[in-house]
Short mmCIF file of C-alpha atoms in Angstrom, two decimals:
data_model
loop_
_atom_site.label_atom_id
_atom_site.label_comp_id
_atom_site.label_asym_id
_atom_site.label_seq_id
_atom_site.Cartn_x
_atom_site.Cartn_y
_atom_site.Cartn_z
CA UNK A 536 71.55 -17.62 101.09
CA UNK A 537 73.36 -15.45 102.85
CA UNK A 538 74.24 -12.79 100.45
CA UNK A 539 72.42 -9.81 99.37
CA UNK A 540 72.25 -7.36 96.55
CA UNK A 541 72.06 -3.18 97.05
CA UNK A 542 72.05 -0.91 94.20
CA UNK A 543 72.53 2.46 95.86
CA UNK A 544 72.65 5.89 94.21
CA UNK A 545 75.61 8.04 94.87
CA UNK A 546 73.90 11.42 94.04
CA UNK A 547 75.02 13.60 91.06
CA UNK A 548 78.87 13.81 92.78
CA UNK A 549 79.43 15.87 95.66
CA UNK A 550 79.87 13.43 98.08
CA UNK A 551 77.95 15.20 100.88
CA UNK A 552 74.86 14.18 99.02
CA UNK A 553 75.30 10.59 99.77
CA UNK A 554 73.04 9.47 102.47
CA UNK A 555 73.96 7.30 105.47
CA UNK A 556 72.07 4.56 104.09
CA UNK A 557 74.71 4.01 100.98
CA UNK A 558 77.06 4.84 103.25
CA UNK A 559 76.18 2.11 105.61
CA UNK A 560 75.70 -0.60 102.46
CA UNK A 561 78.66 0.43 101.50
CA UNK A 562 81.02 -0.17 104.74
CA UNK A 563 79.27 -3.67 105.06
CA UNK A 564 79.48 -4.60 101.50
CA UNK A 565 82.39 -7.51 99.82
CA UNK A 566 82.18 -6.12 96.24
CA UNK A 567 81.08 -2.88 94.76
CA UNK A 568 80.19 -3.00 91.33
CA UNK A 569 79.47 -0.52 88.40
CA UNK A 570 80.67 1.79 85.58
CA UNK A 571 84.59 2.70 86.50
CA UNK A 572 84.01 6.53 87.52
CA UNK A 573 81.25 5.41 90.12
CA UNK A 574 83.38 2.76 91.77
CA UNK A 575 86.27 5.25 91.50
CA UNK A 576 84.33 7.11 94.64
CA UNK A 577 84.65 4.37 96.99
CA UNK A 578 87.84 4.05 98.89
CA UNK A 579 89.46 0.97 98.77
CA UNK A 580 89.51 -1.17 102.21
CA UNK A 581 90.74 -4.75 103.13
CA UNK A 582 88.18 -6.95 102.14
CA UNK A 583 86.44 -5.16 99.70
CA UNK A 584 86.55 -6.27 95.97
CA UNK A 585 86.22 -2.97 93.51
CA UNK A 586 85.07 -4.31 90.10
CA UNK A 587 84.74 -1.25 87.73
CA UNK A 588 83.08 -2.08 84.11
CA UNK A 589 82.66 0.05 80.90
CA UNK A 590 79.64 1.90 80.41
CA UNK A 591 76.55 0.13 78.14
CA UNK A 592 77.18 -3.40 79.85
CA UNK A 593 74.38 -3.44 82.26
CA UNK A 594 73.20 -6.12 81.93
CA UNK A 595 76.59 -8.00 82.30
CA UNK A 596 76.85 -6.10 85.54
CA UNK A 597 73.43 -7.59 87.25
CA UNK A 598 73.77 -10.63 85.97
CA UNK A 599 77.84 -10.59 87.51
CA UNK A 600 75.90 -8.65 90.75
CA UNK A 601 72.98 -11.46 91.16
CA UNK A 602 75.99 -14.52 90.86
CA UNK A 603 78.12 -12.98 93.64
CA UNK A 604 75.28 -12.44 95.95
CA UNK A 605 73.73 -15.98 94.97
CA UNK A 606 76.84 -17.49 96.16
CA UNK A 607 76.74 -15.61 99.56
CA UNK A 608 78.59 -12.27 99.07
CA UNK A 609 77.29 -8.86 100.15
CA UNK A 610 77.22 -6.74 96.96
CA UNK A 611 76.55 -2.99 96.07
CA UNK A 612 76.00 -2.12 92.72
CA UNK A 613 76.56 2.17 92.42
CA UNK A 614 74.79 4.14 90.51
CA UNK A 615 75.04 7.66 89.55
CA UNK A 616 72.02 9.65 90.96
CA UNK A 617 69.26 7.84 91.96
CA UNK A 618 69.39 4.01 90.72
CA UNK A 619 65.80 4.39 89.90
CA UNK A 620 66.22 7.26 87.40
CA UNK A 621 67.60 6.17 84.50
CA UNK A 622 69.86 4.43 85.87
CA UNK A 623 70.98 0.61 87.07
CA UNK A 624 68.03 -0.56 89.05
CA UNK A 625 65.99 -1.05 86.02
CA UNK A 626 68.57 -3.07 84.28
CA UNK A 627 68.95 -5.33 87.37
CA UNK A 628 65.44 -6.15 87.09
CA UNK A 629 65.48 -7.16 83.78
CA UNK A 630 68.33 -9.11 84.20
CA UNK A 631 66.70 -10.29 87.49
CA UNK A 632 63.44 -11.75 85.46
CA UNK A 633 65.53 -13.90 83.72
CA UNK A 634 66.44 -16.10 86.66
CA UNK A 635 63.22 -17.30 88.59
CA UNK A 636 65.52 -19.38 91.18
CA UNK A 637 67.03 -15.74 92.36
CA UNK A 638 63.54 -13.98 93.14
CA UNK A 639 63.88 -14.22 96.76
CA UNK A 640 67.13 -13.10 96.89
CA UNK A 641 67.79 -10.09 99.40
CA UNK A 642 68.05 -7.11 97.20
CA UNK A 643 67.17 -3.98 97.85
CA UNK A 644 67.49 -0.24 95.55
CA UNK A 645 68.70 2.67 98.08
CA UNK A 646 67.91 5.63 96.66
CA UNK A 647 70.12 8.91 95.86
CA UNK A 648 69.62 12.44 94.43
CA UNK A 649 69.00 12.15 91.28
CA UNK A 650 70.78 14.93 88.92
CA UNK A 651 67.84 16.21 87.49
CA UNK A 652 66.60 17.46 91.43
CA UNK A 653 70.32 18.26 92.33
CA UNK A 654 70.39 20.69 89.13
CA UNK A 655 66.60 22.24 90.03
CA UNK A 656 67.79 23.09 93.69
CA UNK A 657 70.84 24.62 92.26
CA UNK A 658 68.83 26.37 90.06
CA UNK A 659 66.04 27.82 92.36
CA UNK A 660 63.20 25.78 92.07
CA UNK A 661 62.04 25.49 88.15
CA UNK A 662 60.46 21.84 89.30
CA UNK A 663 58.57 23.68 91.73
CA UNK A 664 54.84 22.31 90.39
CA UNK A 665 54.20 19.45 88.42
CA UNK A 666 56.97 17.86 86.26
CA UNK A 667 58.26 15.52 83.77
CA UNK A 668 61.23 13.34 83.46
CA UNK A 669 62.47 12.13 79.71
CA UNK A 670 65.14 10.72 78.41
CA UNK A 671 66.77 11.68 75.44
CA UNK A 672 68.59 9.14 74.21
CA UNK A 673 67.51 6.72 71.75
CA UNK A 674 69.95 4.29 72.16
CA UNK A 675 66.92 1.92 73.91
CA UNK A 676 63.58 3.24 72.33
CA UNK A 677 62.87 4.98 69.00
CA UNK A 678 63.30 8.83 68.62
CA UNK A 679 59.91 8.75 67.63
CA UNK A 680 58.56 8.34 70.82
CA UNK A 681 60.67 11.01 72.37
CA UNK A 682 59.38 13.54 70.38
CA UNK A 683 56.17 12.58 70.84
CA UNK A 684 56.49 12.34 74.68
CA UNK A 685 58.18 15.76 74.57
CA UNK A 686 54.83 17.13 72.51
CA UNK A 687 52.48 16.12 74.95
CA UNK A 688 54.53 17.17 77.88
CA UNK A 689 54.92 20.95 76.50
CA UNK A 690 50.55 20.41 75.65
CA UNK A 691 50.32 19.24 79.09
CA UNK A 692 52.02 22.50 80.42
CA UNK A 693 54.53 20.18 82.56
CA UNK A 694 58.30 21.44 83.55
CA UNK A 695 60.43 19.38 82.14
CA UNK A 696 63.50 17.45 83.46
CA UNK A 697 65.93 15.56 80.30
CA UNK A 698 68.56 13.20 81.09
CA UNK A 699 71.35 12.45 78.49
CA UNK A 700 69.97 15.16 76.06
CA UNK A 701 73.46 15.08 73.78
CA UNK A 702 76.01 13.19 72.17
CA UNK A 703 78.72 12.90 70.04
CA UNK A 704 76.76 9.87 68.05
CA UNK A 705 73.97 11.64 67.79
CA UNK A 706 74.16 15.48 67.28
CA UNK A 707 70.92 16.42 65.60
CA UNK A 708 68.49 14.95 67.77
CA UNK A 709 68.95 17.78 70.58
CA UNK A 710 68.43 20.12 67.68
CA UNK A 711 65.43 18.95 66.99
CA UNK A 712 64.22 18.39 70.43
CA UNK A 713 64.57 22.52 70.69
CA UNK A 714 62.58 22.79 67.81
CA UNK A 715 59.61 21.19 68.87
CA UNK A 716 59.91 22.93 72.47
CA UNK A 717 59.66 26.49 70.71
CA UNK A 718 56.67 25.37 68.25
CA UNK A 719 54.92 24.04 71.29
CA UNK A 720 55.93 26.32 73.90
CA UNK A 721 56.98 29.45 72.42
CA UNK A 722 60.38 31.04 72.03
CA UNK A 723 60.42 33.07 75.80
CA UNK A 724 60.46 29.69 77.81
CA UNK A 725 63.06 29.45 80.17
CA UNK A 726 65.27 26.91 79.68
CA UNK A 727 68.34 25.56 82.32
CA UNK A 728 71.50 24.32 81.55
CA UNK A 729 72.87 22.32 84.35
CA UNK A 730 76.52 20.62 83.53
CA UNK A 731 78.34 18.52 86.25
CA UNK A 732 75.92 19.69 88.66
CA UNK A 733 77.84 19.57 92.30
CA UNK A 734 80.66 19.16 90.92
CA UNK A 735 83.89 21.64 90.98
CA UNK A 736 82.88 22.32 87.43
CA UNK A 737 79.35 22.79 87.95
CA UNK A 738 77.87 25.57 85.37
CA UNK A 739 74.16 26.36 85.50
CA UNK A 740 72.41 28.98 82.92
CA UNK A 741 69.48 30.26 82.45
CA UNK A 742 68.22 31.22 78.94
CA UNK A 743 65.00 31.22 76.45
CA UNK A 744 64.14 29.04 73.63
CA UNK A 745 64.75 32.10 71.22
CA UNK A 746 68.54 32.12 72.75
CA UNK A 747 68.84 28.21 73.40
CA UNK A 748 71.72 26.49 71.14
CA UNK A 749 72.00 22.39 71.00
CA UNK A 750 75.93 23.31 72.23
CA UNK A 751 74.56 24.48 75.49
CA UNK A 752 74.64 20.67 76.50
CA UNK A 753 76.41 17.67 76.77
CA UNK A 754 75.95 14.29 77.94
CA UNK A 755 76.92 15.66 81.62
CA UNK A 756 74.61 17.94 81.31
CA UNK A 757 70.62 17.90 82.36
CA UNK A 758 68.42 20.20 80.86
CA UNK A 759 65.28 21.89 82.49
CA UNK A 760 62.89 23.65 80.79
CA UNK A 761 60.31 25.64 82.76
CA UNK A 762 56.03 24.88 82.54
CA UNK A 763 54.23 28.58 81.45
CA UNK A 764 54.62 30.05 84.26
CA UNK A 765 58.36 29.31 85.24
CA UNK A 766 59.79 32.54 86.08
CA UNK A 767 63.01 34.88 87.23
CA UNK A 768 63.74 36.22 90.83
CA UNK A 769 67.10 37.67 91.26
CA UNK A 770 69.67 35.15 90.38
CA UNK A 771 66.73 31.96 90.72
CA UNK A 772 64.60 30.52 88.45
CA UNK A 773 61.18 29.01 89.46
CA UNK A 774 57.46 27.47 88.81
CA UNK A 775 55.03 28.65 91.46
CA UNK A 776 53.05 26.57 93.25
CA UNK A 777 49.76 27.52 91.37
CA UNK A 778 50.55 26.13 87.99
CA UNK B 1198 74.66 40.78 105.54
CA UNK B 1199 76.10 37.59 107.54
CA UNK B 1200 72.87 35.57 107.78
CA UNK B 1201 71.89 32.85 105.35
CA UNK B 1202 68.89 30.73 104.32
CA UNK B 1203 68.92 27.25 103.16
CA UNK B 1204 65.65 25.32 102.64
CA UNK B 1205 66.68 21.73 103.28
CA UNK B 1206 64.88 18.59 102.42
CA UNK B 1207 65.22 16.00 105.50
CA UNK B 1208 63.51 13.10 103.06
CA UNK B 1209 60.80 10.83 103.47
CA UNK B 1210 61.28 9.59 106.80
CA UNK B 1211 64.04 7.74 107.83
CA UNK B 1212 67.19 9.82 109.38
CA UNK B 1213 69.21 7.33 107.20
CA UNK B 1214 68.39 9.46 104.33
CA UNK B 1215 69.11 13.02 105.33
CA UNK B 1216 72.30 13.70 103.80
CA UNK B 1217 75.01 15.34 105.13
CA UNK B 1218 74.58 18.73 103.15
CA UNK B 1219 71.75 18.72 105.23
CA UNK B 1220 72.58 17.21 108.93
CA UNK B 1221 75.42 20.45 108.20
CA UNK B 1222 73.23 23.14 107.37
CA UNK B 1223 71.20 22.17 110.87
CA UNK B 1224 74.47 21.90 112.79
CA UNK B 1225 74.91 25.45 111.52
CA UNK B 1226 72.02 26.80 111.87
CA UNK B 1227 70.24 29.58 114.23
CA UNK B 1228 67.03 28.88 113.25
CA UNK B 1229 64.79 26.40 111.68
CA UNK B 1230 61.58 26.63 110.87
CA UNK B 1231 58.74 24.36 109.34
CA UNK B 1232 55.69 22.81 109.66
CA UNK B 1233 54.88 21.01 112.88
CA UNK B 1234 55.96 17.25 112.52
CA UNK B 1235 59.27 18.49 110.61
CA UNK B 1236 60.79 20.59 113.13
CA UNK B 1237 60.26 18.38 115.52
CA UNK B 1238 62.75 15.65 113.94
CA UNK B 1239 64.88 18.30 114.59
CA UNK B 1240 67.23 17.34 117.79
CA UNK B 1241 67.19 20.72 120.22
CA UNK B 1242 70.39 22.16 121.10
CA UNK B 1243 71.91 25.28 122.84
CA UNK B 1244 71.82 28.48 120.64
CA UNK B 1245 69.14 26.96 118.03
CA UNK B 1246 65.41 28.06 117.78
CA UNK B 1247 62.91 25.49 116.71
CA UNK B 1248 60.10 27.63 115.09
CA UNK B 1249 57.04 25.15 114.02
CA UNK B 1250 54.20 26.16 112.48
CA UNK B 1251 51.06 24.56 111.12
CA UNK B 1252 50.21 23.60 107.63
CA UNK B 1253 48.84 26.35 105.03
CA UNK B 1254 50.90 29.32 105.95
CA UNK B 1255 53.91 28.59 103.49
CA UNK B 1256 54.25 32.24 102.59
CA UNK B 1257 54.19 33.52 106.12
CA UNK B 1258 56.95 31.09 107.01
CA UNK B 1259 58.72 32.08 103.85
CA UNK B 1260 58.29 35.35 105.09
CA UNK B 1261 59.57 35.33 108.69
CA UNK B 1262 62.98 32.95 107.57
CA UNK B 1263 63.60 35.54 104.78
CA UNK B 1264 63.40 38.77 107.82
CA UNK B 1265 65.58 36.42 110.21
CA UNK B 1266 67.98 35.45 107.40
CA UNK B 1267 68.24 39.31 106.41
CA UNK B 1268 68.44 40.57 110.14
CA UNK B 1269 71.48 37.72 110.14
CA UNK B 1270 70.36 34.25 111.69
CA UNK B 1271 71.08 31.42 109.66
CA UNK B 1272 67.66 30.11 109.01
CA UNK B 1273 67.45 26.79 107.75
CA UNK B 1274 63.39 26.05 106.19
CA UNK B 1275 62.81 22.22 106.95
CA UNK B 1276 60.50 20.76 104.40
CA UNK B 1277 59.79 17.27 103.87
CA UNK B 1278 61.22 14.88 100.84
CA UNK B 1279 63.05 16.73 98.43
CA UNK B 1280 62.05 21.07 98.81
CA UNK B 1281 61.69 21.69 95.59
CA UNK B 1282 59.34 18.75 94.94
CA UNK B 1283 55.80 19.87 96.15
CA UNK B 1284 57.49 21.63 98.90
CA UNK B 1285 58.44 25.05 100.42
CA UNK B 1286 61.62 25.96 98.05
CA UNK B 1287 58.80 27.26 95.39
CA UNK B 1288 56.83 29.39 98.24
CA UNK B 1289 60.05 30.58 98.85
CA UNK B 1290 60.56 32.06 95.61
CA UNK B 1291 57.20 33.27 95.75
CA UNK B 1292 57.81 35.49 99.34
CA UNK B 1293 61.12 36.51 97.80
CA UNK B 1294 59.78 37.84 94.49
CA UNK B 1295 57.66 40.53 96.56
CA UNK B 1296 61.47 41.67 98.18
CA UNK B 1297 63.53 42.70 95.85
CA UNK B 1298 65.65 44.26 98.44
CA UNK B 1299 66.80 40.82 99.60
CA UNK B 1300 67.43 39.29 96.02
CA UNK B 1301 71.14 38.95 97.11
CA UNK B 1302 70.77 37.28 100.14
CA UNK B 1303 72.69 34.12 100.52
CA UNK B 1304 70.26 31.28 99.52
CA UNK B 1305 70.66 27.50 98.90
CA UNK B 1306 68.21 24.74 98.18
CA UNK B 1307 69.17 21.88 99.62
CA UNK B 1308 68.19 18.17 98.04
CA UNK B 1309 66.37 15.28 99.64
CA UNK B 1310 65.58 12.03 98.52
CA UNK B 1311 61.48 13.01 98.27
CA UNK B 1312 58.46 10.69 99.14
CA UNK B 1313 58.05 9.57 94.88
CA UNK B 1314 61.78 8.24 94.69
CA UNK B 1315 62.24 6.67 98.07
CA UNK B 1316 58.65 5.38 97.09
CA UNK B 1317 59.76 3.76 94.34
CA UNK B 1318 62.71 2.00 95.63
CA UNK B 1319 61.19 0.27 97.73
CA UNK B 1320 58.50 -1.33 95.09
CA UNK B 1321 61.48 -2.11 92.71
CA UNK B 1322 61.75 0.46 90.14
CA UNK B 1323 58.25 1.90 88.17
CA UNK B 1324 59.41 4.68 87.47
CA UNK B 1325 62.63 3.30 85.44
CA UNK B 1326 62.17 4.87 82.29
CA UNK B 1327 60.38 8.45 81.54
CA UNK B 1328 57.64 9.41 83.97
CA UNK B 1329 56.10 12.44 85.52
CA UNK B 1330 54.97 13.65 89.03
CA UNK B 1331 51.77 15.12 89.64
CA UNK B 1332 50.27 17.23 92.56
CA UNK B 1333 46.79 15.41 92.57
CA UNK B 1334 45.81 18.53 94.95
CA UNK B 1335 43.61 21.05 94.03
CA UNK B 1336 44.09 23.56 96.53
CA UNK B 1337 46.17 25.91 94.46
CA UNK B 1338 44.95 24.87 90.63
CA UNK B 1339 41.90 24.10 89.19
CA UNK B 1340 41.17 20.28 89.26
CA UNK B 1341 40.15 20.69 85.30
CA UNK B 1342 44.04 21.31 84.87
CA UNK B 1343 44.88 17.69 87.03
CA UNK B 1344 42.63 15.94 84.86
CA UNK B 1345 44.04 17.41 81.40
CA UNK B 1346 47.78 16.73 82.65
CA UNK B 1347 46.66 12.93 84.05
CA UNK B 1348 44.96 12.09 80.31
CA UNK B 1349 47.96 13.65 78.59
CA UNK B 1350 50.61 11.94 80.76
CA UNK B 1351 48.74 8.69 79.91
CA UNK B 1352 48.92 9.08 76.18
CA UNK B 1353 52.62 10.14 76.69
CA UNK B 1354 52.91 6.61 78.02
CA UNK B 1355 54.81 7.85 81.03
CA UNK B 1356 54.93 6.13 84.21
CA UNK B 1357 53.74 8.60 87.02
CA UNK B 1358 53.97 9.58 90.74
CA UNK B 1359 50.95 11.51 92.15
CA UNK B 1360 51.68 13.89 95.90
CA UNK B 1361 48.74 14.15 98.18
CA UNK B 1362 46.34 12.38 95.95
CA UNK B 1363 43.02 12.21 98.27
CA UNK B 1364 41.92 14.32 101.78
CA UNK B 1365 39.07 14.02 103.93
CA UNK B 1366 37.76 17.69 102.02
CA UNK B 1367 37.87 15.90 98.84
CA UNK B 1368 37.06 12.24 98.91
CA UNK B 1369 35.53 11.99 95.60
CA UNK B 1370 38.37 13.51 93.09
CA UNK B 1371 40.88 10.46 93.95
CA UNK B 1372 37.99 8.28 92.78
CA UNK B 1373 37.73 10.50 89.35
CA UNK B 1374 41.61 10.23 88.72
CA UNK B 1375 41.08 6.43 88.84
CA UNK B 1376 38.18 6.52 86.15
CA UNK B 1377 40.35 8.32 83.82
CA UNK B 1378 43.27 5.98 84.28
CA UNK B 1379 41.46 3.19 83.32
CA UNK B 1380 39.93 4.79 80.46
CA UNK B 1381 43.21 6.15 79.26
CA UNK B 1382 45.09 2.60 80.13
CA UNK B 1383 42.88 -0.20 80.35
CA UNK B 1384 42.47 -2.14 83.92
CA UNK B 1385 45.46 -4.06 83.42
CA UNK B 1386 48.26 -1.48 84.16
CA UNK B 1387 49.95 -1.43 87.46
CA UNK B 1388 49.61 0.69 90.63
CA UNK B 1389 51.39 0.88 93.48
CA UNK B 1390 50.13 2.66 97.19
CA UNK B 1391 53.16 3.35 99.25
CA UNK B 1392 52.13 4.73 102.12
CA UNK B 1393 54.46 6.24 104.95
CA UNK B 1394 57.78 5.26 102.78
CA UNK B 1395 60.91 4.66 105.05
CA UNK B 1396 58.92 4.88 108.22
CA UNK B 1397 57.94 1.57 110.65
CA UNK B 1398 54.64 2.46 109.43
CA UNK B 1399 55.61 1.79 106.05
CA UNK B 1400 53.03 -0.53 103.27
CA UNK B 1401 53.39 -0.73 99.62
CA UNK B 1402 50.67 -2.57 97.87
CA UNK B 1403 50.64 -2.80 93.80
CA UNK B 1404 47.47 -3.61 92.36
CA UNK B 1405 45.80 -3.34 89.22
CA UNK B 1406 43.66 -0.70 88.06
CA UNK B 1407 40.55 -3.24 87.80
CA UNK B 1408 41.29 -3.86 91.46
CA UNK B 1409 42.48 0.03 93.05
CA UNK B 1410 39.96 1.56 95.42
CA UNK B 1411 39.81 5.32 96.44
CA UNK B 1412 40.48 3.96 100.19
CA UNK B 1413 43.60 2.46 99.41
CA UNK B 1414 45.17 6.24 99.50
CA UNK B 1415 45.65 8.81 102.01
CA UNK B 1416 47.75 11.73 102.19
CA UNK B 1417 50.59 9.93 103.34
CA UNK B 1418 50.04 7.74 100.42
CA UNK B 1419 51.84 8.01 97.31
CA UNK B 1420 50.90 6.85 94.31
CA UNK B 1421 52.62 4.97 91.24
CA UNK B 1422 51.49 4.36 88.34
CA UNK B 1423 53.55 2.11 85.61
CA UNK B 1424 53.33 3.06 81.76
CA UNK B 1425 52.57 0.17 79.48
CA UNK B 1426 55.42 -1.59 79.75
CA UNK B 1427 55.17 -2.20 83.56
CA UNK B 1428 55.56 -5.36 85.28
CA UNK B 1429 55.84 -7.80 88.15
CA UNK B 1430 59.19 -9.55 88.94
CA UNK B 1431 59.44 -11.57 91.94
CA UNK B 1432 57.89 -9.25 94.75
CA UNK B 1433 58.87 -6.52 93.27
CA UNK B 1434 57.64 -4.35 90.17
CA UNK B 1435 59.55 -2.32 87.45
CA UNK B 1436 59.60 -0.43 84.43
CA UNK B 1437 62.38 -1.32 81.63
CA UNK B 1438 64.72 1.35 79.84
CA UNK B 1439 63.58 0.50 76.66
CA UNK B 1440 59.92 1.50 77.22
#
């Protein structure tokens, strides 16, 4: 076999966070795969196949990823971020188990800036210490274990880093999310609001628990929320090394 | 004031994945300043000064880019991995916060792909679905506080990624951090030892708890740690979205 499989992460959307690495995959590759807006930021060239798919089809996507590289092509798969955050590596590897005969197949995950690190340098540095990382979406796990994940994170004293904290389909759940971080944290945590982070429409603010309202996100936006002794300076927010 | 600071993260290793926020900042830049073996990936160049320092003095080399920055260099802070990961964008909040004169300097935070992620790639993707990083270090916390977050992070179920999890000073708390991982998760979850990610000196070895030593880490070394769900595919190993 010829072919190989990358699935590179094209950073939260400025396109000066990509790194030469992607780059590179992505000037040798025959077919770029993923979710339409992420294949929307490669330029088209002669001899490169663009095959944009709908969000939630995953799986489809390795599986269409692993047969093109199988039968000798040089595919990228692009991810949002960091393919290894929440994102498509994952899926290719479950897709991946599936098919024994493909194990030794030349694949390889290139990683990106992930949003959640994108929206904490932005911020100051409010992921300065030790830190969690928890998505809230339950479209792949009960909410039950969110909240209880989110429990033992604030008991643990970790910062805290969510991914997909809001949608349309499910309104209440960020709601309650808030709840639980004031009963377990208190109502003058800081908490970030980070939408389209790198973006022209980037917005970041800072606020507390008591002043925190489930409308401050949306499903482009990551939320941080700061360990005990996240903290102010000037315009920055940020969790001391100490902590 | 014309000078800036920007405290840039040049990643794990491998020039392939500085990205170009970064290689731009340096092109700018007056002066840059950092620990020894950072600066010196650093290519010299007419009307740049390369200021390296050793480890330990964080503050003091928060201190002098913050008096070139305000005296109007443009300072660029070199930090391994990603800054605000376990790196100097947090001490430089903390030299800042004593000068509230310079709260309106011009100051960025500048992403990298750090040592965890890059770490990660490369064994697949453990840290796929929710995890957390910990700073198995005790210089600046009391080790009673690593051991509290490392039970609670295990009965969260999270996958994890530990920073500088063993030094010649203090041999014997790596070994302790591996007792209370197999009490919390049994011997049969999955660790991985990447040591010098993205360098030619790079080695990642997964294991099992039964069968992970104190030796196999260094402080080059990170560590990964899967959450229940964890497992082998082909060579590599990964952690599903639905866990």
């Amino acid at each position: 076999m010829t072919g190989w499989l990358a699935v590179a992460g094209l950073g939260p959307g400025d396109e000066a966070m990509v790194t030469p690495e992607v780059r590179a995959a992505l000037a040798e590759a025959t077919d770029v795969i993923g979710y339409f807006p992420y294949v929307a930021r490669v330029a088209p060239r002669a001899g490169l196949t663009l095959h944009g798919s709908d969000n939630r089809v995953e799986i489809d996507r390795a599986d269409h990823a692993l047969r093109l590289a199988s039968e000798g092509a040089k595919v990228v798969i692009v991810s949002s971020g960091d393919p290894g955050v929440f994102a498509m590596a994952s899926a290719l590897f479950e897709a991946l188990e599936k098919q024994p005969a493909l194990y030794d197949l030349d694949i390889r995950i290139l990683p990106g800036i992930t949003a959640m690190l994108a929206a904490a340098a932005h911020a100051g540095a409010p992921l300065g210490h030790d830190f969690c990382a928890i998505n809230l979406s339950d479209n792949l796990k009960p909410w039950e274990l969110v909240e209880h994940r989110l429990r033992l994170a604030a008991q643990a004293d970790f910062a805290m880093g969510f991914y997909n904290p809001r949608s349309a389909s499910r309104p209440h759940q960020f709601a309650r999310a808030l709840e639980i971080l004031r009963e377990e944290c208190g109502p003058d945590r800081l908490i970030t609001f980070a939408r389209a982070v790198s973006t022209p429409e980037e917005r970041i603010q800072t606020v507390t628990l008591r002043d925190a309202t489930p409308e401050m996100a949306d499903m482009r936006t990551v939320v941080l929320v700061g360990n005990s002794a996240t903290r102010r300076v000037g315009r920055f927010v940020y969790t001391p090394r100490s902590a």
